[in-house]
């Protein structure tokens, strides 16, 4: 959309070239020497991190900032010291290089993607103003001072264990040297009279090297790869693809997948998040009849109104009140107009304003254009210019906006619209229609409509002169400017006369009630934070199944009494329907907490109250926070995080939700009509609120289950693998001699046992997606951390301790009396370790795919083939020091006694796991609950009654600051009005709406 009109082109051209070389750095200035007075930086977007020269050193520097990588680098250095090197240096160096390479290629691919994105942005066309007119150039060629034409829609506990074990084994080595060595002459000669302390010191570092594989280096890269695949699967899920705007789900971060399965609190915006944010100006009567709007050449044909009499009054000019009401709607806004095909198309800062301006357009009072000093409207076909004297912009604190204009007759008028609780208290005393206005507001609220009041004031010339002088002084003040301006605005916005009340409908998105109901069943506490008044928010809560029809509402004085209670353990008591259930803890109180913005201010200032409020909310179905500002939304999220241990998720669609989204553990942005600020600052992006159901209950649960299984398995296999060295120490005099071959130590975690667990981390499902959606209660597994907690870790460590004992002592007990040597024992233990961990991952896997089967077969085949190859005579001839297990595996695998030992050891090692699973199937009783279920009935909007009538409003309480300052300063606006004699063809009456599609605009007015 361009704000530059053709008649202003010459003026702008002369203005630019008369002043650009005086105060701006223009395109020509870029030819000056760098650092000169006219030099400036280019407009090339550079978001990439690396260059060909800096990639290797910078990436290595970043990777070695990780403690794990630095630790393994130190282990490689220690392995290069011959006197303490228990295993070759390459056994650690090769896995470390693999990790560094994979991470480096990942960073390189990400940076290349950034470069491609930058190239696309830098190559985008852009229109700049030149002496010959607008010229299309590339975005990277834009310089400071160029005037642009912008178009619409341009777009570490394991380390502690290892150190402790190394110290104990070093002490054992010292004791062995002191007590045992003197008794054997051969051993004494080998030690060369070394002191026990010295031998213990060397053994300590030897065991540090030997036990370093207990910290699985491959875990880090496996973790990142699985996270990345989970994010890709979220984006590939066609069930979360919104075809209307071609928006798939996006995971904008790769570190929060498992937290999606542990969300305990969901804090949601209402407008644009639960609702469509496509506002309709509603009818107040019962039946709706199409209106005859053929007389209005600016009509888009979308208005459905119930009473033709209002249109007739406007056309006949028989009702000055109605005439002025719609005049106020056509003037009091910050909407911009763009003319296409002879019709005005609107761009508004909020959907509320666009709905109101479109409604006035349909009824014959059409906003045509604006400049810095004028507003042009068409009143029943007659073009009229209003002089804009002042624009008092909307803010979330003011909750209103006003325009001071001079009409064509020379009279000064202030038009004001805003929240009814703000506007009604600024009316002159003894204003009429108070009772009918209150009744209309109550009726609109019960119908879930957003309301605002419209008022007017006639301003004397003397008052305007004095007020404008004070306004100019406040605008140029250096201190407390905003406070001074607010006082000046309040002086003008008083003694108003009410013109009417508008009601706007914002319909719920498809699937919102079902999504909230499913999340509630899953144990997620849903909080809705909205700027709407209490009545509107409550009725919307009933409509979207945030609350049941028989839910008790706790608010006001009753809530205050609970918070002021001296007892630290406050419980909510409510009447429950009779439900017979075996688990009484499953019955939750049918209550909901309602709190308003002013009450939240007091709540956030008192930590004790905040803790009690969060504790009360855990006993209730839901929480509604009404009349809250964007800053209060973030404060509520911070309060929940402070006084609760659960994972918080915030979801919103607009810029006013950014603080809330960034404060929560997980932020979700919706691709709405209010821009992309929420998406750009979120961890996940969705097109519809209903997709949140699948994101949490399916992908969240699967990710939590997969990551927990991955961590438990890695802990099991690496601990069982490393503890074998400790048991072998009792047979080798605590000399830090390894039990395994050095190449097996290098390849165990990176090749022999990595692929099966990776495939399980990619594809594992404990239940299907359909079951996750049908039984949301499964989601509580993650909320209660049932799969990964200290007890589960202790059991896993105990099981790995048992497995390591079996892996060593059974082969050792069988083979120590045979004619087989140490190398045969080592190969036997290695084979038992690989088979045991492979069988264990088979037992873990519940959802089999072709990739899981291929990974298991591939790992076993690679183990046997590589073992035979590493023990071959050819490699021994090339490097006898590195390949000293000459012929060990062929001799081992050709002995029946060894295969019997391998079979027995593997079976005994996995016996507890098989037994526990078998007992779980046999002994566990099905979870039986006998529940009295009432007949499902459609949700009915409940009348929300209050003890006393209070003023209320839902008018954009959480909306951000408007664009009044840009308008009054003339930025991007033409200096003169458009021609008054614009002609409209008949074909232009059916063109598209300002939103790009046919819109419905219904009218509902109390005036």
GROMACS .gro file of C-alpha atoms in nm, residues 476-676:
model
  201
  476UNK     CA    1   0.795   2.017   2.407
  477UNK     CA    2   0.851   1.956   2.779
  478UNK     CA    3   1.170   1.772   2.869
  479UNK     CA    4   1.057   1.595   3.185
  480UNK     CA    5   0.744   1.386   3.257
  481UNK     CA    6   0.614   1.451   2.909
  482UNK     CA    7   0.375   1.156   2.902
  483UNK     CA    8   0.220   1.249   3.236
  484UNK     CA    9   0.173   1.608   3.124
  485UNK     CA   10   0.011   1.498   2.798
  486UNK     CA   11  -0.227   1.266   2.983
  487UNK     CA   12  -0.339   1.554   3.204
  488UNK     CA   13  -0.394   1.774   2.899
  489UNK     CA   14  -0.595   1.500   2.726
  490UNK     CA   15  -0.812   1.449   3.034
  491UNK     CA   16  -0.898   1.818   3.036
  492UNK     CA   17  -1.047   1.791   2.688
  493UNK     CA   18  -1.209   1.448   2.721
  494UNK     CA   19  -1.480   1.543   2.969
  495UNK     CA   20  -1.839   1.669   2.967
  496UNK     CA   21  -1.908   1.431   2.678
  497UNK     CA   22  -2.247   1.348   2.529
  498UNK     CA   23  -2.313   0.983   2.462
  499UNK     CA   24  -2.399   0.905   2.101
  500UNK     CA   25  -2.435   0.529   2.121
  501UNK     CA   26  -2.290   0.188   2.199
  502UNK     CA   27  -2.146  -0.056   1.946
  503UNK     CA   28  -2.123  -0.433   1.976
  504UNK     CA   29  -1.875  -0.639   1.777
  505UNK     CA   30  -1.874  -1.016   1.748
  506UNK     CA   31  -1.553  -1.212   1.738
  507UNK     CA   32  -1.644  -1.572   1.665
  508UNK     CA   33  -1.461  -1.867   1.814
  509UNK     CA   34  -1.217  -2.053   1.597
  510UNK     CA   35  -1.313  -2.396   1.477
  511UNK     CA   36  -1.232  -2.670   1.728
  512UNK     CA   37  -1.156  -2.442   2.024
  513UNK     CA   38  -1.416  -2.595   2.264
  514UNK     CA   39  -1.302  -2.950   2.186
  515UNK     CA   40  -0.936  -2.852   2.230
  516UNK     CA   41  -0.985  -2.685   2.567
  517UNK     CA   42  -1.202  -2.974   2.690
  518UNK     CA   43  -0.931  -3.224   2.588
  519UNK     CA   44  -0.657  -3.021   2.756
  520UNK     CA   45  -0.860  -3.002   3.075
  521UNK     CA   46  -0.900  -3.380   3.071
  522UNK     CA   47  -0.524  -3.405   3.025
  523UNK     CA   48  -0.471  -3.217   3.349
  524UNK     CA   49  -0.359  -2.889   3.193
  525UNK     CA   50  -0.474  -2.581   3.384
  526UNK     CA   51  -0.604  -2.335   3.125
  527UNK     CA   52  -0.586  -1.964   3.206
  528UNK     CA   53  -0.739  -1.710   2.969
  529UNK     CA   54  -0.597  -1.357   2.982
  530UNK     CA   55  -0.810  -1.099   2.803
  531UNK     CA   56  -0.879  -0.730   2.793
  532UNK     CA   57  -1.253  -0.794   2.775
  533UNK     CA   58  -1.489  -0.711   3.056
  534UNK     CA   59  -1.585  -0.980   3.301
  535UNK     CA   60  -1.929  -1.063   3.161
  536UNK     CA   61  -1.799  -1.108   2.806
  537UNK     CA   62  -1.503  -1.318   2.919
  538UNK     CA   63  -1.722  -1.543   3.135
  539UNK     CA   64  -1.969  -1.612   2.858
  540UNK     CA   65  -1.690  -1.682   2.613
  541UNK     CA   66  -1.549  -1.919   2.876
  542UNK     CA   67  -1.875  -2.111   2.880
  543UNK     CA   68  -1.891  -2.118   2.501
  544UNK     CA   69  -1.537  -2.258   2.459
  545UNK     CA   70  -1.584  -2.517   2.739
  546UNK     CA   71  -1.333  -2.348   2.962
  547UNK     CA   72  -1.598  -2.394   3.231
  548UNK     CA   73  -1.891  -2.628   3.269
  549UNK     CA   74  -2.246  -2.490   3.279
  550UNK     CA   75  -2.271  -2.568   3.651
  551UNK     CA   76  -1.931  -2.424   3.743
  552UNK     CA   77  -1.921  -2.200   4.049
  553UNK     CA   78  -1.747  -1.867   3.989
  554UNK     CA   79  -1.523  -1.728   4.263
  555UNK     CA   80  -1.447  -1.360   4.225
  556UNK     CA   81  -1.454  -1.022   4.392
  557UNK     CA   82  -1.503  -1.018   4.767
  558UNK     CA   83  -1.529  -1.395   4.793
  559UNK     CA   84  -1.188  -1.436   4.628
  560UNK     CA   85  -1.041  -1.166   4.849
  561UNK     CA   86  -1.159  -1.346   5.163
  562UNK     CA   87  -0.988  -1.665   5.049
  563UNK     CA   88  -0.664  -1.480   4.980
  564UNK     CA   89  -0.676  -1.295   5.313
  565UNK     CA   90  -0.733  -1.616   5.507
  566UNK     CA   91  -0.457  -1.666   5.767
  567UNK     CA   92  -0.448  -2.039   5.694
  568UNK     CA   93  -0.167  -2.123   5.448
  569UNK     CA   94  -0.363  -2.422   5.314
  570UNK     CA   95  -0.682  -2.278   5.165
  571UNK     CA   96  -0.920  -2.520   4.995
  572UNK     CA   97  -1.213  -2.455   4.767
  573UNK     CA   98  -1.535  -2.628   4.867
  574UNK     CA   99  -1.815  -2.658   4.614
  575UNK     CA  100  -2.122  -2.867   4.560
  576UNK     CA  101  -2.045  -3.160   4.332
  577UNK     CA  102  -2.280  -3.378   4.136
  578UNK     CA  103  -2.291  -3.730   4.267
  579UNK     CA  104  -2.018  -3.927   4.096
  580UNK     CA  105  -1.922  -4.274   4.213
  581UNK     CA  106  -1.559  -4.331   4.124
  582UNK     CA  107  -1.288  -4.557   4.264
  583UNK     CA  108  -1.028  -4.277   4.264
  584UNK     CA  109  -1.169  -3.982   4.457
  585UNK     CA  110  -0.863  -3.771   4.375
  586UNK     CA  111  -0.980  -3.756   4.014
  587UNK     CA  112  -1.281  -3.544   4.111
  588UNK     CA  113  -1.194  -3.178   4.079
  589UNK     CA  114  -1.388  -2.887   4.220
  590UNK     CA  115  -1.625  -2.740   3.967
  591UNK     CA  116  -1.510  -2.388   4.034
  592UNK     CA  117  -1.337  -2.117   3.837
  593UNK     CA  118  -1.145  -1.811   3.953
  594UNK     CA  119  -1.229  -1.471   3.802
  595UNK     CA  120  -0.994  -1.181   3.858
  596UNK     CA  121  -0.971  -0.838   3.697
  597UNK     CA  122  -0.679  -0.614   3.607
  598UNK     CA  123  -0.701  -0.384   3.913
  599UNK     CA  124  -0.711  -0.689   4.140
  600UNK     CA  125  -0.409  -0.836   3.963
  601UNK     CA  126  -0.209  -0.522   4.044
  602UNK     CA  127  -0.262  -0.587   4.414
  603UNK     CA  128  -0.205  -0.959   4.369
  604UNK     CA  129   0.133  -0.925   4.199
  605UNK     CA  130   0.251  -0.681   4.466
  606UNK     CA  131   0.176  -0.928   4.748
  607UNK     CA  132   0.383  -1.248   4.712
  608UNK     CA  133   0.176  -1.431   4.974
  609UNK     CA  134  -0.143  -1.365   4.779
  610UNK     CA  135   0.021  -1.475   4.455
  611UNK     CA  136   0.122  -1.808   4.609
  612UNK     CA  137  -0.228  -1.861   4.749
  613UNK     CA  138  -0.390  -1.766   4.419
  614UNK     CA  139  -0.183  -2.018   4.224
  615UNK     CA  140  -0.257  -2.284   4.488
  616UNK     CA  141  -0.630  -2.208   4.462
  617UNK     CA  142  -0.616  -2.230   4.084
  618UNK     CA  143  -0.479  -2.585   4.107
  619UNK     CA  144  -0.804  -2.685   4.281
  620UNK     CA  145  -1.025  -2.519   4.017
  621UNK     CA  146  -1.118  -2.594   3.660
  622UNK     CA  147  -0.981  -2.276   3.509
  623UNK     CA  148  -0.888  -1.912   3.563
  624UNK     CA  149  -1.015  -1.602   3.383
  625UNK     CA  150  -0.811  -1.282   3.402
  626UNK     CA  151  -1.017  -0.991   3.266
  627UNK     CA  152  -0.925  -0.635   3.171
  628UNK     CA  153  -0.554  -0.710   3.174
  629UNK     CA  154  -0.287  -0.513   2.992
  630UNK     CA  155   0.004  -0.667   2.797
  631UNK     CA  156   0.239  -0.600   3.087
  632UNK     CA  157   0.000  -0.773   3.329
  633UNK     CA  158  -0.011  -1.080   3.106
  634UNK     CA  159   0.364  -1.123   3.147
  635UNK     CA  160   0.332  -1.063   3.522
  636UNK     CA  161   0.070  -1.339   3.550
  637UNK     CA  162   0.296  -1.584   3.368
  638UNK     CA  163   0.586  -1.487   3.594
  639UNK     CA  164   0.365  -1.539   3.901
  640UNK     CA  165   0.266  -1.889   3.787
  641UNK     CA  166   0.627  -1.981   3.717
  642UNK     CA  167   0.734  -1.852   4.058
  643UNK     CA  168   0.472  -2.032   4.265
  644UNK     CA  169   0.437  -2.351   4.061
  645UNK     CA  170   0.677  -2.627   3.960
  646UNK     CA  171   0.496  -2.715   3.638
  647UNK     CA  172   0.595  -2.621   3.284
  648UNK     CA  173   0.411  -2.311   3.161
  649UNK     CA  174   0.305  -2.245   2.804
  650UNK     CA  175   0.179  -1.911   2.672
  651UNK     CA  176  -0.002  -1.872   2.340
  652UNK     CA  177  -0.100  -1.556   2.158
  653UNK     CA  178  -0.128  -1.402   1.816
  654UNK     CA  179  -0.033  -1.035   1.840
  655UNK     CA  180   0.243  -0.798   1.941
  656UNK     CA  181   0.068  -0.741   2.273
  657UNK     CA  182   0.126  -1.108   2.359
  658UNK     CA  183   0.504  -1.107   2.297
  659UNK     CA  184   0.599  -1.037   2.660
  660UNK     CA  185   0.375  -1.319   2.779
  661UNK     CA  186   0.512  -1.560   2.518
  662UNK     CA  187   0.874  -1.482   2.605
  663UNK     CA  188   0.815  -1.510   2.981
  664UNK     CA  189   0.670  -1.863   2.973
  665UNK     CA  190   0.880  -2.179   2.952
  666UNK     CA  191   0.730  -2.248   2.608
  667UNK     CA  192   0.590  -1.980   2.380
  668UNK     CA  193   0.346  -2.052   2.097
  669UNK     CA  194   0.257  -1.793   1.836
  670UNK     CA  195  -0.047  -1.808   1.610
  671UNK     CA  196  -0.028  -1.691   1.251
  672UNK     CA  197  -0.314  -1.444   1.291
  673UNK     CA  198  -0.424  -1.119   1.130
  674UNK     CA  199  -0.230  -0.896   1.371
  675UNK     CA  200   0.110  -0.953   1.216
  676UNK     CA  201   0.394  -1.196   1.280
   0.00000   0.00000   0.00000
